[in-house]
Amino acid sequence: TYDTTVGISEQNWTHFVFRSVENQVPVVNADRGYYSMITDSHGEILADLRTPEGGSGVVIADVTLASGDATFYTKVGDWLGWVSLAGFIFFIVYQSMVEKRAKKAAPKA
């Protein structure tokens, strides 16, 4: 990557840490613009290099691959998102049904 602003690069490396934990894989981010890093499969930053003015450097670390034990999210996959969406739609429909029943039951003036 070539992130030229500090803010974007700082945001990216936090995402990379979470992605390594979420998927239990090491992540390597080679960024010429600001921040390069290597994480292990638990999200620990093993090596990093900050070059706020842009520049070259080498980041080296020994990483082990994940054991293959999947996290809850990787086991469930996108089902969690679909169940959440279905619940959201259910509550929208339910709320409109409750409001319609309340209007019918309300005394007319």
PDB file of N, CA and C in Angstrom:
ATOM      1  N   THR A   1       0.843  -1.178   0.000  1.00  0.00           N
ATOM      2  CA  THR A   1       0.000   0.000   0.000  1.00  0.00           C
ATOM      3  C   THR A   1       0.883   1.233   0.000  1.00  0.00           C
ATOM      4  N   TYR A   2       0.285   2.348  -0.275  1.00  0.00           N
ATOM      5  CA  TYR A   2       1.017   3.604  -0.220  1.00  0.00           C
ATOM      6  C   TYR A   2       0.111   4.653   0.414  1.00  0.00           C
ATOM      7  N   ASP A   3      -0.129   4.496   1.711  1.00  0.00           N
ATOM      8  CA  ASP A   3      -0.933   5.472   2.432  1.00  0.00           C
ATOM      9  C   ASP A   3      -0.053   6.669   2.741  1.00  0.00           C
ATOM     10  N   THR A   4      -0.471   7.811   2.244  1.00  0.00           N
ATOM     11  CA  THR A   4       0.355   9.005   2.418  1.00  0.00           C
ATOM     12  C   THR A   4      -0.079   9.852   3.604  1.00  0.00           C
ATOM     13  N   THR A   5      -1.172   9.485   4.257  1.00  0.00           N
ATOM     14  CA  THR A   5      -1.603  10.247   5.411  1.00  0.00           C
ATOM     15  C   THR A   5      -1.504   9.382   6.661  1.00  0.00           C
ATOM     16  N   VAL A   6      -1.118   9.995   7.742  1.00  0.00           N
ATOM     17  CA  VAL A   6      -0.916   9.272   8.988  1.00  0.00           C
ATOM     18  C   VAL A   6      -2.235   8.680   9.481  1.00  0.00           C
ATOM     19  N   GLY A   7      -3.315   9.414   9.418  1.00  0.00           N
ATOM     20  CA  GLY A   7      -4.598   8.958   9.931  1.00  0.00           C
ATOM     21  C   GLY A   7      -5.090   7.677   9.282  1.00  0.00           C
ATOM     22  N   ILE A   8      -4.997   7.592   7.973  1.00  0.00           N
ATOM     23  CA  ILE A   8      -5.447   6.398   7.264  1.00  0.00           C
ATOM     24  C   ILE A   8      -4.559   5.216   7.614  1.00  0.00           C
ATOM     25  N   SER A   9      -3.280   5.424   7.670  1.00  0.00           N
ATOM     26  CA  SER A   9      -2.362   4.340   7.980  1.00  0.00           C
ATOM     27  C   SER A   9      -2.578   3.829   9.400  1.00  0.00           C
ATOM     28  N   GLU A  10      -2.805   4.737  10.346  1.00  0.00           N
ATOM     29  CA  GLU A  10      -3.071   4.308  11.722  1.00  0.00           C
ATOM     30  C   GLU A  10      -4.354   3.492  11.795  1.00  0.00           C
ATOM     31  N   GLN A  11      -5.346   3.895  11.036  1.00  0.00           N
ATOM     32  CA  GLN A  11      -6.590   3.150  11.008  1.00  0.00           C
ATOM     33  C   GLN A  11      -6.378   1.768  10.397  1.00  0.00           C
ATOM     34  N   ASN A  12      -5.601   1.687   9.350  1.00  0.00           N
ATOM     35  CA  ASN A  12      -5.366   0.406   8.679  1.00  0.00           C
ATOM     36  C   ASN A  12      -4.662  -0.590   9.592  1.00  0.00           C
ATOM     37  N   TRP A  13      -3.639  -0.154  10.328  1.00  0.00           N
ATOM     38  CA  TRP A  13      -2.910  -1.147  11.115  1.00  0.00           C
ATOM     39  C   TRP A  13      -3.776  -1.691  12.234  1.00  0.00           C
ATOM     40  N   THR A  14      -4.711  -0.898  12.767  1.00  0.00           N
ATOM     41  CA  THR A  14      -5.619  -1.451  13.769  1.00  0.00           C
ATOM     42  C   THR A  14      -6.546  -2.487  13.141  1.00  0.00           C
ATOM     43  N   HIS A  15      -6.966  -2.245  11.917  1.00  0.00           N
ATOM     44  CA  HIS A  15      -7.799  -3.228  11.214  1.00  0.00           C
ATOM     45  C   HIS A  15      -7.026  -4.517  10.952  1.00  0.00           C
ATOM     46  N   PHE A  16      -5.759  -4.387  10.601  1.00  0.00           N
ATOM     47  CA  PHE A  16      -4.945  -5.579  10.337  1.00  0.00           C
ATOM     48  C   PHE A  16      -4.783  -6.423  11.596  1.00  0.00           C
ATOM     49  N   VAL A  17      -4.632  -5.781  12.740  1.00  0.00           N
ATOM     50  CA  VAL A  17      -4.514  -6.514  14.003  1.00  0.00           C
ATOM     51  C   VAL A  17      -5.798  -7.294  14.265  1.00  0.00           C
ATOM     52  N   PHE A  18      -6.938  -6.645  14.090  1.00  0.00           N
ATOM     53  CA  PHE A  18      -8.205  -7.328  14.326  1.00  0.00           C
ATOM     54  C   PHE A  18      -8.445  -8.438  13.309  1.00  0.00           C
ATOM     55  N   ARG A  19      -8.041  -8.232  12.072  1.00  0.00           N
ATOM     56  CA  ARG A  19      -8.212  -9.282  11.050  1.00  0.00           C
ATOM     57  C   ARG A  19      -7.353 -10.502  11.367  1.00  0.00           C
ATOM     58  N   SER A  20      -6.169 -10.280  11.891  1.00  0.00           N
ATOM     59  CA  SER A  20      -5.328 -11.421  12.231  1.00  0.00           C
ATOM     60  C   SER A  20      -5.935 -12.224  13.377  1.00  0.00           C
ATOM     61  N   VAL A  21      -6.551 -11.544  14.354  1.00  0.00           N
ATOM     62  CA  VAL A  21      -7.206 -12.247  15.460  1.00  0.00           C
ATOM     63  C   VAL A  21      -8.466 -12.945  14.957  1.00  0.00           C
ATOM     64  N   GLU A  22      -9.238 -12.237  14.170  1.00  0.00           N
ATOM     65  CA  GLU A  22     -10.510 -12.768  13.692  1.00  0.00           C
ATOM     66  C   GLU A  22     -10.332 -14.025  12.845  1.00  0.00           C
ATOM     67  N   ASN A  23      -9.344 -14.018  11.965  1.00  0.00           N
ATOM     68  CA  ASN A  23      -9.132 -15.145  11.062  1.00  0.00           C
ATOM     69  C   ASN A  23      -8.016 -16.076  11.508  1.00  0.00           C
ATOM     70  N   GLN A  24      -7.348 -15.733  12.603  1.00  0.00           N
ATOM     71  CA  GLN A  24      -6.245 -16.506  13.173  1.00  0.00           C
ATOM     72  C   GLN A  24      -5.153 -16.786  12.140  1.00  0.00           C
ATOM     73  N   VAL A  25      -4.749 -15.745  11.438  1.00  0.00           N
ATOM     74  CA  VAL A  25      -3.649 -15.841  10.487  1.00  0.00           C
ATOM     75  C   VAL A  25      -2.721 -14.644  10.677  1.00  0.00           C
ATOM     76  N   PRO A  26      -1.437 -14.821  10.414  1.00  0.00           N
ATOM     77  CA  PRO A  26      -0.536 -13.663  10.464  1.00  0.00           C
ATOM     78  C   PRO A  26      -0.863 -12.679   9.341  1.00  0.00           C
ATOM     79  N   VAL A  27      -0.624 -11.409   9.593  1.00  0.00           N
ATOM     80  CA  VAL A  27      -0.859 -10.377   8.588  1.00  0.00           C
ATOM     81  C   VAL A  27       0.421  -9.582   8.399  1.00  0.00           C
ATOM     82  N   VAL A  28       0.766  -9.335   7.149  1.00  0.00           N
ATOM     83  CA  VAL A  28       1.927  -8.512   6.816  1.00  0.00           C
ATOM     84  C   VAL A  28       1.423  -7.314   6.019  1.00  0.00           C
ATOM     85  N   ASN A  29       1.746  -6.121   6.486  1.00  0.00           N
ATOM     86  CA  ASN A  29       1.377  -4.894   5.792  1.00  0.00           C
ATOM     87  C   ASN A  29       2.667  -4.185   5.413  1.00  0.00           C
ATOM     88  N   ALA A  30       2.942  -4.138   4.128  1.00  0.00           N
ATOM     89  CA  ALA A  30       4.120  -3.426   3.630  1.00  0.00           C
ATOM     90  C   ALA A  30       3.649  -2.103   3.051  1.00  0.00           C
ATOM     91  N   ASP A  31       3.937  -1.025   3.749  1.00  0.00           N
ATOM     92  CA  ASP A  31       3.447   0.282   3.368  1.00  0.00           C
ATOM     93  C   ASP A  31       4.615   1.246   3.191  1.00  0.00           C
ATOM     94  N   ARG A  32       4.817   1.731   2.011  1.00  0.00           N
ATOM     95  CA  ARG A  32       5.908   2.660   1.747  1.00  0.00           C
ATOM     96  C   ARG A  32       5.601   4.052   2.283  1.00  0.00           C
ATOM     97  N   GLY A  33       4.326   4.355   2.463  1.00  0.00           N
ATOM     98  CA  GLY A  33       3.940   5.698   2.872  1.00  0.00           C
ATOM     99  C   GLY A  33       4.136   6.008   4.331  1.00  0.00           C
ATOM    100  N   TYR A  34       3.802   5.075   5.246  1.00  0.00           N
ATOM    101  CA  TYR A  34       3.896   5.442   6.652  1.00  0.00           C
ATOM    102  C   TYR A  34       4.246   4.286   7.576  1.00  0.00           C
ATOM    103  N   TYR A  35       3.471   3.202   7.593  1.00  0.00           N
ATOM    104  CA  TYR A  35       3.598   2.220   8.649  1.00  0.00           C
ATOM    105  C   TYR A  35       3.549   0.806   8.094  1.00  0.00           C
ATOM    106  N   SER A  36       4.618   0.059   8.266  1.00  0.00           N
ATOM    107  CA  SER A  36       4.667  -1.348   7.876  1.00  0.00           C
ATOM    108  C   SER A  36       4.721  -2.197   9.137  1.00  0.00           C
ATOM    109  N   MET A  37       4.103  -3.377   9.085  1.00  0.00           N
ATOM    110  CA  MET A  37       4.079  -4.204  10.280  1.00  0.00           C
ATOM    111  C   MET A  37       3.815  -5.661   9.950  1.00  0.00           C
ATOM    112  N   ILE A  38       4.144  -6.519  10.929  1.00  0.00           N
ATOM    113  CA  ILE A  38       3.874  -7.949  10.838  1.00  0.00           C
ATOM    114  C   ILE A  38       3.218  -8.357  12.156  1.00  0.00           C
ATOM    115  N   THR A  39       2.080  -9.048  12.071  1.00  0.00           N
ATOM    116  CA  THR A  39       1.421  -9.559  13.267  1.00  0.00           C
ATOM    117  C   THR A  39       1.405 -11.080  13.229  1.00  0.00           C
ATOM    118  N   ASP A  40       1.287 -11.678  14.401  1.00  0.00           N
ATOM    119  CA  ASP A  40       1.109 -13.125  14.439  1.00  0.00           C
ATOM    120  C   ASP A  40      -0.387 -13.436  14.391  1.00  0.00           C
ATOM    121  N   SER A  41      -0.740 -14.691  14.500  1.00  0.00           N
ATOM    122  CA  SER A  41      -2.147 -15.077  14.372  1.00  0.00           C
ATOM    123  C   SER A  41      -2.986 -14.676  15.586  1.00  0.00           C
ATOM    124  N   HIS A  42      -2.361 -14.163  16.634  1.00  0.00           N
ATOM    125  CA  HIS A  42      -3.086 -13.702  17.814  1.00  0.00           C
ATOM    126  C   HIS A  42      -3.195 -12.183  17.856  1.00  0.00           C
ATOM    127  N   GLY A  43      -2.719 -11.495  16.820  1.00  0.00           N
ATOM    128  CA  GLY A  43      -2.814 -10.046  16.748  1.00  0.00           C
ATOM    129  C   GLY A  43      -1.668  -9.297  17.383  1.00  0.00           C
ATOM    130  N   GLU A  44      -0.681  -9.998  17.892  1.00  0.00           N
ATOM    131  CA  GLU A  44       0.470  -9.327  18.498  1.00  0.00           C
ATOM    132  C   GLU A  44       1.377  -8.790  17.396  1.00  0.00           C
ATOM    133  N   ILE A  45       1.754  -7.539  17.503  1.00  0.00           N
ATOM    134  CA  ILE A  45       2.645  -6.938  16.508  1.00  0.00           C
ATOM    135  C   ILE A  45       4.063  -7.415  16.792  1.00  0.00           C
ATOM    136  N   LEU A  46       4.620  -8.161  15.848  1.00  0.00           N
ATOM    137  CA  LEU A  46       5.956  -8.728  16.028  1.00  0.00           C
ATOM    138  C   LEU A  46       7.053  -7.782  15.565  1.00  0.00           C
ATOM    139  N   ALA A  47       6.786  -7.037  14.531  1.00  0.00           N
ATOM    140  CA  ALA A  47       7.771  -6.084  14.012  1.00  0.00           C
ATOM    141  C   ALA A  47       7.025  -4.958  13.317  1.00  0.00           C
ATOM    142  N   ASP A  48       7.558  -3.750  13.426  1.00  0.00           N
ATOM    143  CA  ASP A  48       6.938  -2.635  12.729  1.00  0.00           C
ATOM    144  C   ASP A  48       7.986  -1.598  12.365  1.00  0.00           C
ATOM    145  N   LEU A  49       7.640  -0.774  11.404  1.00  0.00           N
ATOM    146  CA  LEU A  49       8.534   0.275  10.922  1.00  0.00           C
ATOM    147  C   LEU A  49       7.685   1.482  10.578  1.00  0.00           C
ATOM    148  N   ARG A  50       8.007   2.611  11.185  1.00  0.00           N
ATOM    149  CA  ARG A  50       7.282   3.852  10.913  1.00  0.00           C
ATOM    150  C   ARG A  50       8.158   4.761  10.070  1.00  0.00           C
ATOM    151  N   THR A  51       7.605   5.199   8.959  1.00  0.00           N
ATOM    152  CA  THR A  51       8.307   6.135   8.085  1.00  0.00           C
ATOM    153  C   THR A  51       7.339   7.248   7.709  1.00  0.00           C
ATOM    154  N   PRO A  52       7.081   8.189   8.618  1.00  0.00           N
ATOM    155  CA  PRO A  52       6.076   9.221   8.342  1.00  0.00           C
ATOM    156  C   PRO A  52       6.420  10.107   7.159  1.00  0.00           C
ATOM    157  N   GLU A  53       7.686  10.222   6.831  1.00  0.00           N
ATOM    158  CA  GLU A  53       8.067  11.040   5.682  1.00  0.00           C
ATOM    159  C   GLU A  53       8.115  10.222   4.404  1.00  0.00           C
ATOM    160  N   GLY A  54       7.782   8.944   4.500  1.00  0.00           N
ATOM    161  CA  GLY A  54       7.876   8.051   3.336  1.00  0.00           C
ATOM    162  C   GLY A  54       9.304   7.585   3.202  1.00  0.00           C
ATOM    163  N   GLY A  55       9.486   6.369   2.835  1.00  0.00           N
ATOM    164  CA  GLY A  55      10.841   5.880   2.704  1.00  0.00           C
ATOM    165  C   GLY A  55      10.877   4.374   2.615  1.00  0.00           C
ATOM    166  N   SER A  56      12.080   3.856   2.634  1.00  0.00           N
ATOM    167  CA  SER A  56      12.271   2.422   2.502  1.00  0.00           C
ATOM    168  C   SER A  56      12.754   1.832   3.812  1.00  0.00           C
ATOM    169  N   GLY A  57      12.483   0.580   3.991  1.00  0.00           N
ATOM    170  CA  GLY A  57      12.930  -0.118   5.180  1.00  0.00           C
ATOM    171  C   GLY A  57      12.596  -1.588   5.046  1.00  0.00           C
ATOM    172  N   VAL A  58      13.103  -2.361   5.972  1.00  0.00           N
ATOM    173  CA  VAL A  58      12.861  -3.799   5.962  1.00  0.00           C
ATOM    174  C   VAL A  58      12.264  -4.192   7.312  1.00  0.00           C
ATOM    175  N   VAL A  59      11.196  -4.978   7.263  1.00  0.00           N
ATOM    176  CA  VAL A  59      10.550  -5.487   8.461  1.00  0.00           C
ATOM    177  C   VAL A  59      10.617  -7.006   8.389  1.00  0.00           C
ATOM    178  N   ILE A  60      11.233  -7.611   9.394  1.00  0.00           N
ATOM    179  CA  ILE A  60      11.417  -9.064   9.388  1.00  0.00           C
ATOM    180  C   ILE A  60      10.927  -9.634  10.720  1.00  0.00           C
ATOM    181  N   ALA A  61      10.194 -10.745  10.636  1.00  0.00           N
ATOM    182  CA  ALA A  61       9.748 -11.432  11.849  1.00  0.00           C
ATOM    183  C   ALA A  61       9.444 -12.884  11.503  1.00  0.00           C
ATOM    184  N   ASP A  62       9.645 -13.759  12.457  1.00  0.00           N
ATOM    185  CA  ASP A  62       9.265 -15.163  12.301  1.00  0.00           C
ATOM    186  C   ASP A  62       7.828 -15.324  12.769  1.00  0.00           C
ATOM    187  N   VAL A  63       7.001 -15.890  11.922  1.00  0.00           N
ATOM    188  CA  VAL A  63       5.613 -16.133  12.282  1.00  0.00           C
ATOM    189  C   VAL A  63       5.302 -17.607  12.075  1.00  0.00           C
ATOM    190  N   THR A  64       4.410 -18.110  12.890  1.00  0.00           N
ATOM    191  CA  THR A  64       3.932 -19.471  12.694  1.00  0.00           C
ATOM    192  C   THR A  64       2.520 -19.384  12.141  1.00  0.00           C
ATOM    193  N   LEU A  65       2.192 -20.323  11.313  1.00  0.00           N
ATOM    194  CA  LEU A  65       0.852 -20.331  10.751  1.00  0.00           C
ATOM    195  C   LEU A  65      -0.142 -20.782  11.809  1.00  0.00           C
ATOM    196  N   ALA A  66      -1.381 -20.481  11.577  1.00  0.00           N
ATOM    197  CA  ALA A  66      -2.424 -20.807  12.553  1.00  0.00           C
ATOM    198  C   ALA A  66      -2.550 -22.311  12.713  1.00  0.00           C
ATOM    199  N   SER A  67      -3.088 -22.695  13.860  1.00  0.00           N
ATOM    200  CA  SER A  67      -3.240 -24.118  14.164  1.00  0.00           C
ATOM    201  C   SER A  67      -4.402 -24.741  13.415  1.00  0.00           C
ATOM    202  N   GLY A  68      -5.255 -23.949  12.827  1.00  0.00           N
ATOM    203  CA  GLY A  68      -6.412 -24.473  12.122  1.00  0.00           C
ATOM    204  C   GLY A  68      -7.674 -24.437  12.953  1.00  0.00           C
ATOM    205  N   ASP A  69      -7.561 -24.080  14.239  1.00  0.00           N
ATOM    206  CA  ASP A  69      -8.751 -23.942  15.074  1.00  0.00           C
ATOM    207  C   ASP A  69      -9.467 -22.664  14.659  1.00  0.00           C
ATOM    208  N   ALA A  70     -10.679 -22.826  14.215  1.00  0.00           N
ATOM    209  CA  ALA A  70     -11.430 -21.673  13.728  1.00  0.00           C
ATOM    210  C   ALA A  70     -12.070 -20.931  14.893  1.00  0.00           C
ATOM    211  N   THR A  71     -12.204 -19.635  14.732  1.00  0.00           N
ATOM    212  CA  THR A  71     -12.920 -18.838  15.716  1.00  0.00           C
ATOM    213  C   THR A  71     -14.415 -18.994  15.484  1.00  0.00           C
ATOM    214  N   PHE A  72     -15.206 -18.484  16.412  1.00  0.00           N
ATOM    215  CA  PHE A  72     -16.661 -18.566  16.273  1.00  0.00           C
ATOM    216  C   PHE A  72     -17.109 -17.911  14.978  1.00  0.00           C
ATOM    217  N   TYR A  73     -16.560 -16.733  14.681  1.00  0.00           N
ATOM    218  CA  TYR A  73     -16.994 -16.012  13.486  1.00  0.00           C
ATOM    219  C   TYR A  73     -16.624 -16.763  12.215  1.00  0.00           C
ATOM    220  N   THR A  74     -15.437 -17.348  12.152  1.00  0.00           N
ATOM    221  CA  THR A  74     -15.070 -18.069  10.936  1.00  0.00           C
ATOM    222  C   THR A  74     -15.844 -19.369  10.796  1.00  0.00           C
ATOM    223  N   LYS A  75     -16.279 -19.947  11.914  1.00  0.00           N
ATOM    224  CA  LYS A  75     -17.128 -21.143  11.838  1.00  0.00           C
ATOM    225  C   LYS A  75     -18.525 -20.780  11.348  1.00  0.00           C
ATOM    226  N   VAL A  76     -19.058 -19.688  11.861  1.00  0.00           N
ATOM    227  CA  VAL A  76     -20.417 -19.285  11.530  1.00  0.00           C
ATOM    228  C   VAL A  76     -20.468 -18.575  10.182  1.00  0.00           C
ATOM    229  N   GLY A  77     -19.407 -17.834   9.866  1.00  0.00           N
ATOM    230  CA  GLY A  77     -19.354 -17.126   8.596  1.00  0.00           C
ATOM    231  C   GLY A  77     -20.346 -15.990   8.531  1.00  0.00           C
ATOM    232  N   ASP A  78     -21.003 -15.842   7.404  1.00  0.00           N
ATOM    233  CA  ASP A  78     -21.936 -14.734   7.213  1.00  0.00           C
ATOM    234  C   ASP A  78     -23.311 -14.991   7.827  1.00  0.00           C
ATOM    235  N   TRP A  79     -23.531 -16.163   8.385  1.00  0.00           N
ATOM    236  CA  TRP A  79     -24.835 -16.452   8.979  1.00  0.00           C
ATOM    237  C   TRP A  79     -25.172 -15.471  10.091  1.00  0.00           C
ATOM    238  N   LEU A  80     -24.180 -15.074  10.848  1.00  0.00           N
ATOM    239  CA  LEU A  80     -24.430 -14.123  11.923  1.00  0.00           C
ATOM    240  C   LEU A  80     -24.995 -12.811  11.374  1.00  0.00           C
ATOM    241  N   GLY A  81     -24.445 -12.345  10.283  1.00  0.00           N
ATOM    242  CA  GLY A  81     -24.944 -11.127   9.650  1.00  0.00           C
ATOM    243  C   GLY A  81     -26.359 -11.290   9.112  1.00  0.00           C
ATOM    244  N   TRP A  82     -26.633 -12.427   8.486  1.00  0.00           N
ATOM    245  CA  TRP A  82     -27.969 -12.672   7.938  1.00  0.00           C
ATOM    246  C   TRP A  82     -29.005 -12.813   9.045  1.00  0.00           C
ATOM    247  N   VAL A  83     -28.647 -13.472  10.139  1.00  0.00           N
ATOM    248  CA  VAL A  83     -29.576 -13.595  11.272  1.00  0.00           C
ATOM    249  C   VAL A  83     -29.852 -12.213  11.869  1.00  0.00           C
ATOM    250  N   SER A  84     -28.834 -11.391  11.974  1.00  0.00           N
ATOM    251  CA  SER A  84     -29.017 -10.030  12.486  1.00  0.00           C
ATOM    252  C   SER A  84     -29.932  -9.222  11.576  1.00  0.00           C
ATOM    253  N   LEU A  85     -29.749  -9.351  10.265  1.00  0.00           N
ATOM    254  CA  LEU A  85     -30.596  -8.640   9.308  1.00  0.00           C
ATOM    255  C   LEU A  85     -32.042  -9.119   9.410  1.00  0.00           C
ATOM    256  N   ALA A  86     -32.236 -10.436   9.528  1.00  0.00           N
ATOM    257  CA  ALA A  86     -33.589 -10.980   9.654  1.00  0.00           C
ATOM    258  C   ALA A  86     -34.251 -10.469  10.939  1.00  0.00           C
ATOM    259  N   GLY A  87     -33.493 -10.411  12.027  1.00  0.00           N
ATOM    260  CA  GLY A  87     -34.038  -9.880  13.271  1.00  0.00           C
ATOM    261  C   GLY A  87     -34.415  -8.416  13.149  1.00  0.00           C
ATOM    262  N   PHE A  88     -33.591  -7.648  12.469  1.00  0.00           N
ATOM    263  CA  PHE A  88     -33.867  -6.228  12.260  1.00  0.00           C
ATOM    264  C   PHE A  88     -35.160  -6.052  11.465  1.00  0.00           C
ATOM    265  N   ILE A  89     -35.326  -6.817  10.391  1.00  0.00           N
ATOM    266  CA  ILE A  89     -36.538  -6.742   9.569  1.00  0.00           C
ATOM    267  C   ILE A  89     -37.753  -7.173  10.384  1.00  0.00           C
ATOM    268  N   PHE A  90     -37.596  -8.239  11.179  1.00  0.00           N
ATOM    269  CA  PHE A  90     -38.695  -8.697  12.024  1.00  0.00           C
ATOM    270  C   PHE A  90     -39.172  -7.587  12.952  1.00  0.00           C
ATOM    271  N   PHE A  91     -38.249  -6.906  13.596  1.00  0.00           N
ATOM    272  CA  PHE A  91     -38.646  -5.870  14.543  1.00  0.00           C
ATOM    273  C   PHE A  91     -39.268  -4.663  13.847  1.00  0.00           C
ATOM    274  N   ILE A  92     -38.867  -4.368  12.631  1.00  0.00           N
ATOM    275  CA  ILE A  92     -39.505  -3.281  11.880  1.00  0.00           C
ATOM    276  C   ILE A  92     -40.946  -3.650  11.566  1.00  0.00           C
ATOM    277  N   VAL A  93     -41.162  -4.864  11.074  1.00  0.00           N
ATOM    278  CA  VAL A  93     -42.516  -5.326  10.743  1.00  0.00           C
ATOM    279  C   VAL A  93     -43.363  -5.401  12.010  1.00  0.00           C
ATOM    280  N   TYR A  94     -42.813  -5.944  13.071  1.00  0.00           N
ATOM    281  CA  TYR A  94     -43.540  -6.071  14.341  1.00  0.00           C
ATOM    282  C   TYR A  94     -43.962  -4.704  14.861  1.00  0.00           C
ATOM    283  N   GLN A  95     -43.073  -3.730  14.793  1.00  0.00           N
ATOM    284  CA  GLN A  95     -43.384  -2.382  15.268  1.00  0.00           C
ATOM    285  C   GLN A  95     -44.532  -1.784  14.461  1.00  0.00           C
ATOM    286  N   SER A  96     -44.525  -1.960  13.152  1.00  0.00           N
ATOM    287  CA  SER A  96     -45.610  -1.408  12.332  1.00  0.00           C
ATOM    288  C   SER A  96     -46.937  -2.113  12.635  1.00  0.00           C
ATOM    289  N   MET A  97     -46.911  -3.428  12.910  1.00  0.00           N
ATOM    290  CA  MET A  97     -48.128  -4.147  13.274  1.00  0.00           C
ATOM    291  C   MET A  97     -48.681  -3.648  14.607  1.00  0.00           C
ATOM    292  N   VAL A  98     -47.813  -3.414  15.570  1.00  0.00           N
ATOM    293  CA  VAL A  98     -48.249  -2.909  16.870  1.00  0.00           C
ATOM    294  C   VAL A  98     -48.863  -1.521  16.723  1.00  0.00           C
ATOM    295  N   GLU A  99     -48.273  -0.676  15.907  1.00  0.00           N
ATOM    296  CA  GLU A  99     -48.799   0.675  15.704  1.00  0.00           C
ATOM    297  C   GLU A  99     -50.161   0.638  15.029  1.00  0.00           C
ATOM    298  N   LYS A 100     -50.344  -0.260  14.043  1.00  0.00           N
ATOM    299  CA  LYS A 100     -51.637  -0.374  13.361  1.00  0.00           C
ATOM    300  C   LYS A 100     -52.708  -0.857  14.327  1.00  0.00           C
ATOM    301  N   ARG A 101     -52.393  -1.832  15.180  1.00  0.00           N
ATOM    302  CA  ARG A 101     -53.353  -2.328  16.155  1.00  0.00           C
ATOM    303  C   ARG A 101     -53.717  -1.237  17.168  1.00  0.00           C
ATOM    304  N   ALA A 102     -52.738  -0.437  17.541  1.00  0.00           N
ATOM    305  CA  ALA A 102     -52.995   0.638  18.493  1.00  0.00           C
ATOM    306  C   ALA A 102     -53.916   1.696  17.882  1.00  0.00           C
ATOM    307  N   LYS A 103     -53.746   1.990  16.595  1.00  0.00           N
ATOM    308  CA  LYS A 103     -54.612   2.954  15.931  1.00  0.00           C
ATOM    309  C   LYS A 103     -56.045   2.445  15.835  1.00  0.00           C
ATOM    310  N   LYS A 104     -56.203   1.150  15.549  1.00  0.00           N
ATOM    311  CA  LYS A 104     -57.556   0.573  15.451  1.00  0.00           C
ATOM    312  C   LYS A 104     -58.239   0.560  16.811  1.00  0.00           C
ATOM    313  N   ALA A 105     -57.485   0.298  17.861  1.00  0.00           N
ATOM    314  CA  ALA A 105     -58.067   0.206  19.191  1.00  0.00           C
ATOM    315  C   ALA A 105     -58.306   1.558  19.834  1.00  0.00           C
ATOM    316  N   ALA A 106     -57.703   2.588  19.307  1.00  0.00           N
ATOM    317  CA  ALA A 106     -57.843   3.916  19.884  1.00  0.00           C
ATOM    318  C   ALA A 106     -59.264   4.431  19.670  1.00  0.00           C
ATOM    319  N   PRO A 107     -59.846   5.092  20.697  1.00  0.00           N
ATOM    320  CA  PRO A 107     -61.207   5.645  20.517  1.00  0.00           C
ATOM    321  C   PRO A 107     -61.199   6.782  19.513  1.00  0.00           C
ATOM    322  N   LYS A 108     -62.253   6.820  18.714  1.00  0.00           N
ATOM    323  CA  LYS A 108     -62.337   7.869  17.683  1.00  0.00           C
ATOM    324  C   LYS A 108     -62.964   9.108  18.300  1.00  0.00           C
ATOM    325  N   ALA A 109     -62.411  10.243  17.897  1.00  0.00           N
ATOM    326  CA  ALA A 109     -62.891  11.494  18.468  1.00  0.00           C
ATOM    327  C   ALA A 109     -64.016  12.084  17.671  1.00  0.00           C
TER     328      ALA A 109
END
